[in-house]
mmCIF file of C-alpha atoms in Angstrom:
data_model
loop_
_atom_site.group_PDB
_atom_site.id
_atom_site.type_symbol
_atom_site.label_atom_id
_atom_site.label_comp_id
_atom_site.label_asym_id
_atom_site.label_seq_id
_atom_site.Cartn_x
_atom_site.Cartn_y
_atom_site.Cartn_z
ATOM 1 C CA UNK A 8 11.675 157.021 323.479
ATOM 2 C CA UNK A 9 13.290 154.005 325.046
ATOM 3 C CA UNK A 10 11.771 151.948 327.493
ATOM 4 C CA UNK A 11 14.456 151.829 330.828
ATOM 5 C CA UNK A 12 12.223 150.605 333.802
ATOM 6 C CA UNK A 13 14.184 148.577 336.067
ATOM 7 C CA UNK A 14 17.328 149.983 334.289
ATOM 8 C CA UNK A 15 19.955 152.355 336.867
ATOM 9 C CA UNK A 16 21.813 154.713 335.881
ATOM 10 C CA UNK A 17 24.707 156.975 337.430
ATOM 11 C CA UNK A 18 25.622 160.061 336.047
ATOM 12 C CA UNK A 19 28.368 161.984 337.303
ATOM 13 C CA UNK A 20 28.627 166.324 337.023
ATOM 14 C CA UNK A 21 24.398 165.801 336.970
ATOM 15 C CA UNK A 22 23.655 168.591 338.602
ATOM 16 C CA UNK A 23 23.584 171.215 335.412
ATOM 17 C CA UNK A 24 23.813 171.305 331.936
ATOM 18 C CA UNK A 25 24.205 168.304 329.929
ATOM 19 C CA UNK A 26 24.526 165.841 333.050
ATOM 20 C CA UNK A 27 21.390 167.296 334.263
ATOM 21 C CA UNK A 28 19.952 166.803 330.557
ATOM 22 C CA UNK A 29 21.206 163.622 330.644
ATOM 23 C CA UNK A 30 19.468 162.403 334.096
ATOM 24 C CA UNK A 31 16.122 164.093 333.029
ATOM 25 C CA UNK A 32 15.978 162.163 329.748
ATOM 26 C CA UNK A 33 16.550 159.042 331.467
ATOM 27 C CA UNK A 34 14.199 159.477 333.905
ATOM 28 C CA UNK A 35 11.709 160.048 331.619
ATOM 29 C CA UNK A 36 12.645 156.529 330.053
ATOM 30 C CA UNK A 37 12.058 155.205 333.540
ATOM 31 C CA UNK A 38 15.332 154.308 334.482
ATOM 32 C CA UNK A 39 16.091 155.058 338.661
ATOM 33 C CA UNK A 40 19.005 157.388 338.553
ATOM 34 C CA UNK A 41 21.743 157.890 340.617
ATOM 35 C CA UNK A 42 22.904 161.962 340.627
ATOM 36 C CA UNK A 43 26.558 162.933 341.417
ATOM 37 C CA UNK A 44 27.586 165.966 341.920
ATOM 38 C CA UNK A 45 29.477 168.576 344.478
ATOM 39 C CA UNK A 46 26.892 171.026 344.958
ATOM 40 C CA UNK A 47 23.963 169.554 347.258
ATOM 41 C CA UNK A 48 21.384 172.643 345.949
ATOM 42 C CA UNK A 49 21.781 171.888 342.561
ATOM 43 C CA UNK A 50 21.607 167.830 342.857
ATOM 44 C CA UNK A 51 18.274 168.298 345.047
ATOM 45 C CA UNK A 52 16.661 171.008 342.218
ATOM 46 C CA UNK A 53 17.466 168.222 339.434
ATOM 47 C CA UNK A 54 15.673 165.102 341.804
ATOM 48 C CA UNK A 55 13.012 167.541 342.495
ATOM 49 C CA UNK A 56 12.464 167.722 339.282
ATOM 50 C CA UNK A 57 12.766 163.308 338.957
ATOM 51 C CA UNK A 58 10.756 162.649 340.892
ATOM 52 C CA UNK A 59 8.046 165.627 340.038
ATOM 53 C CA UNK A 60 7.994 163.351 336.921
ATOM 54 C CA UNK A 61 7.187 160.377 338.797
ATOM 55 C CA UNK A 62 10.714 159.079 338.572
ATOM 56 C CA UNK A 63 13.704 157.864 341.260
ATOM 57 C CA UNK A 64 16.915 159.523 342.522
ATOM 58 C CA UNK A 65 19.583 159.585 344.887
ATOM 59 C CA UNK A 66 21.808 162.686 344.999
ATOM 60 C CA UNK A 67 25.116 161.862 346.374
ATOM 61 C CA UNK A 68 27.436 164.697 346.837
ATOM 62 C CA UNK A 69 30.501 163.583 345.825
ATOM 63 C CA UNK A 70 34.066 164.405 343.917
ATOM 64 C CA UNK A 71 34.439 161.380 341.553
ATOM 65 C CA UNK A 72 38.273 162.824 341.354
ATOM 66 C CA UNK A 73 38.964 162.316 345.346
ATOM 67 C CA UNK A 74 39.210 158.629 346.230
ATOM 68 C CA UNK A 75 37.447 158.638 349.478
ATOM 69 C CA UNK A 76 34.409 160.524 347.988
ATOM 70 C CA UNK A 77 34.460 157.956 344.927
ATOM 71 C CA UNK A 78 34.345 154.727 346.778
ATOM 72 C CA UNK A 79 31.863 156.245 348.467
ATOM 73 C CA UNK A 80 30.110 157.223 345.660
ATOM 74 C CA UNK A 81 30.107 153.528 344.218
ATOM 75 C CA UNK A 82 28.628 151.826 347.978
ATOM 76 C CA UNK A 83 25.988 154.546 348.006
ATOM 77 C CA UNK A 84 24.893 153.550 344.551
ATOM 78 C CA UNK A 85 24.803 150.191 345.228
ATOM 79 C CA UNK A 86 23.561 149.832 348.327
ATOM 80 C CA UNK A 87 20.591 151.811 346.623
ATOM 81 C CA UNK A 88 20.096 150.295 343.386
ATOM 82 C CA UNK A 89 22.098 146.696 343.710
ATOM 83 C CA UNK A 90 23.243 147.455 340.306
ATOM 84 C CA UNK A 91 24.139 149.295 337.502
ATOM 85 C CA UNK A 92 23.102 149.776 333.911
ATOM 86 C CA UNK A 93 24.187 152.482 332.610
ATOM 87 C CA UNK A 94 26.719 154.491 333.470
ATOM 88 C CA UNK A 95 27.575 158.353 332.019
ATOM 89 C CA UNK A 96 30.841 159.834 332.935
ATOM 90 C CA UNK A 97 29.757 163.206 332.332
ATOM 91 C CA UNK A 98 31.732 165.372 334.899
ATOM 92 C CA UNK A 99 34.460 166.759 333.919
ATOM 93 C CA UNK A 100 36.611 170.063 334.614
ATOM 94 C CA UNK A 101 38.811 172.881 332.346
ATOM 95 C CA UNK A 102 41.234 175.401 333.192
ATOM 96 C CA UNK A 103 41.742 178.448 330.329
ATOM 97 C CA UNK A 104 45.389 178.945 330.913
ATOM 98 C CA UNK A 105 48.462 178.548 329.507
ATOM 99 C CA UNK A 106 49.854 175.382 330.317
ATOM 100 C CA UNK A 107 53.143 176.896 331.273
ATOM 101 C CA UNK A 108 51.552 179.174 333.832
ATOM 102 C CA UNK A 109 49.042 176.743 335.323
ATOM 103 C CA UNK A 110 49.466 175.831 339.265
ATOM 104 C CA UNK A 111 50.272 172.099 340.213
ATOM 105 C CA UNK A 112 46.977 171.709 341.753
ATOM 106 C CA UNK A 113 44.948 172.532 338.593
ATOM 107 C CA UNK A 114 47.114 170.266 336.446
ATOM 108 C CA UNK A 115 46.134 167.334 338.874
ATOM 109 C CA UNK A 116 42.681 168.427 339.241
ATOM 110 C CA UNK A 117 41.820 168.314 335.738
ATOM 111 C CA UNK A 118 44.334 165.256 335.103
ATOM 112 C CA UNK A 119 42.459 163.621 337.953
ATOM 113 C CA UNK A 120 38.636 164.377 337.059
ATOM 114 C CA UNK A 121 39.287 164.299 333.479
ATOM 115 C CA UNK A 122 41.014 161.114 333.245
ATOM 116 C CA UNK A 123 41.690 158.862 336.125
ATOM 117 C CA UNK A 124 37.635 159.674 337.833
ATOM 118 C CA UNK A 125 36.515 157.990 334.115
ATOM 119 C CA UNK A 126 38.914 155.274 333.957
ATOM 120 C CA UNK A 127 38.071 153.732 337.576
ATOM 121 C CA UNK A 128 34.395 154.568 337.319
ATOM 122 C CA UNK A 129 34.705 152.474 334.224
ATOM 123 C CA UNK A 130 36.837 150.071 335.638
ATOM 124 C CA UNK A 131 34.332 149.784 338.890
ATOM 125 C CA UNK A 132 31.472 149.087 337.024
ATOM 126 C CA UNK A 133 32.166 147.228 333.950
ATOM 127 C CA UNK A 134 32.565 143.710 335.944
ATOM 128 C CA UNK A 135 28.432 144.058 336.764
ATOM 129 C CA UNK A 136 27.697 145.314 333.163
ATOM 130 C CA UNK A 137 25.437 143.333 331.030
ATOM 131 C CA UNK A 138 24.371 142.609 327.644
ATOM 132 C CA UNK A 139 22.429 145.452 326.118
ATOM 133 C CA UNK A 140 23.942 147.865 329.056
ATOM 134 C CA UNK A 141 26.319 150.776 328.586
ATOM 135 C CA UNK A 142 28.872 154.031 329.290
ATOM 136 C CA UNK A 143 28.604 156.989 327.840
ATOM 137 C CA UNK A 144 31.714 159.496 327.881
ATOM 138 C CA UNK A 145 30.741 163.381 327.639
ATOM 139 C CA UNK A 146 34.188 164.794 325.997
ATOM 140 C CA UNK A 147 34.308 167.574 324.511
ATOM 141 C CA UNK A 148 34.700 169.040 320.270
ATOM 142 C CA UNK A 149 38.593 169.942 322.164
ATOM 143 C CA UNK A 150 39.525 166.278 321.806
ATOM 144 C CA UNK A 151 40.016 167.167 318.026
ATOM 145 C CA UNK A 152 41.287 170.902 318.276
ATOM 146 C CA UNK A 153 44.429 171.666 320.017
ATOM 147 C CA UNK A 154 43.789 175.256 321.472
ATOM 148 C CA UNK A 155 46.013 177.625 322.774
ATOM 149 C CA UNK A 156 45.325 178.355 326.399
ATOM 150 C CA UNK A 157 43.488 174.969 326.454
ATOM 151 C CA UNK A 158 46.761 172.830 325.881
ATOM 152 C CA UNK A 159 45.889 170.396 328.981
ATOM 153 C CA UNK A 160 42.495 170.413 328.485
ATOM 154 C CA UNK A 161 42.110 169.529 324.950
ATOM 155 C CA UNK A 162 45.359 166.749 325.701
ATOM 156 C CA UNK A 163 43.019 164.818 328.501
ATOM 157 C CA UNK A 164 39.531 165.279 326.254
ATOM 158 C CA UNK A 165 41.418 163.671 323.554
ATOM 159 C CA UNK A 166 43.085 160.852 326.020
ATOM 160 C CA UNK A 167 38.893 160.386 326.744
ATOM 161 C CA UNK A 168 38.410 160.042 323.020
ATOM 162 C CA UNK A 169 41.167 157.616 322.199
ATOM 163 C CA UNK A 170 39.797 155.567 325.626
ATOM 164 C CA UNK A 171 36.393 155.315 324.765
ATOM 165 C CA UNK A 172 37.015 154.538 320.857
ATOM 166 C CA UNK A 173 39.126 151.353 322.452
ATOM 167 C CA UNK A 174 36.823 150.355 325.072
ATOM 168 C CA UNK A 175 34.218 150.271 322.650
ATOM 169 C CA UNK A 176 36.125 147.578 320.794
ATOM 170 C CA UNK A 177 37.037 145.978 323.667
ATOM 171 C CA UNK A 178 33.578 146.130 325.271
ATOM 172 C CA UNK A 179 31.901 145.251 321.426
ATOM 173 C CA UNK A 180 31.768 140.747 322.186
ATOM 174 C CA UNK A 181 30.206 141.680 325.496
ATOM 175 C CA UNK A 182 27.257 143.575 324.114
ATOM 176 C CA UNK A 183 28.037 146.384 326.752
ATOM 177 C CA UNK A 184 27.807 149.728 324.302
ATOM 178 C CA UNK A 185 30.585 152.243 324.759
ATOM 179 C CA UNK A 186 29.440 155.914 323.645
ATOM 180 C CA UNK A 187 31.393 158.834 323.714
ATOM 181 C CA UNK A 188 29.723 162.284 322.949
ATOM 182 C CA UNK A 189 32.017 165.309 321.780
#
């Protein structure tokens, strides 16, 4: 157990599985959490559930790959919170297909939320982040396992991997911790 009161936290893709793990566990540490997601139901069951707990959230529905939604993303979390502590780049999006066969729109979709969403939300908030803060980068066991049918989506999990292992580096004189989880 970790002690996060006055910590923040945003979490992007928070409204299921390991995002909404993610925002739950923190909660429970105390930190106030900010909850992205595209599905308003969902992100209101997992604050329900924050603030049941005694906890604080803001749901903001939002596509961290469109750049409208993400700036507005960052002002709503701000304007909230006045900072940020920790921030978990959880969402994240895969097409089974054959590369070959795959339309134009799902290559950029997945190029988009899978790469570029994670690289300006890092960029966006790493200026504010202190000493003892942190990201943490949900990838994916792909990022070591080039599948067939997977081809793009095991190639931009891996870009994630070799991005986080050098941010960490980067990051390391700072005391800022770069995770990433596979």
């Amino acid at each position: 157990y970790y002690n996060l009161s006055g910590k923040t936290a945003i979490i992007t893709g928070a409204s299921r599985g390991i995002g909404k793990a993610i925002a739950i566990h923190l909660a429970s540490c105390g930190a106030k959490i900010s909850l992205v997601a595209r599905n308003q139901k969902d992100l209101d069951a997992v604050q329900e559930i924050i603030c049941k707990m005694g906890g604080e959230a803001l749901s903001i529905i939002g596509d961290v790959s469109n750049f409208e939604s993400f700036s507005g993303i960052i002002t709503q979390t701000l304007e909230k919170w006045r900072q940020v502590d920790i921030l978990v780049n959880n969402a994240g999006i895969g097409h089974l297909s054959d590369f070959s066969v795959m339309s134009e729109d799902q290559i950029h979709t997945m190029v988009n939320l899978n790469i570029v969403a994670i690289m300006q939300l890092c960029r966006a908030f790493i200026p504010q982040l202190q000493k003892g803060n942190g990201i943490l980068n949900v990838g994916s066991v792909a990022s070591f396992f080039p599948t067939p049918g997977s081809a793009l989506y095991g190639a931009t999990k891996r870009f994630l991997l070799s991005f986080t292992d050098a941010l960490h580096w980067e990051m390391l004189s700072s005391g800022v911790h770069v995770t990433g989880v596979y």
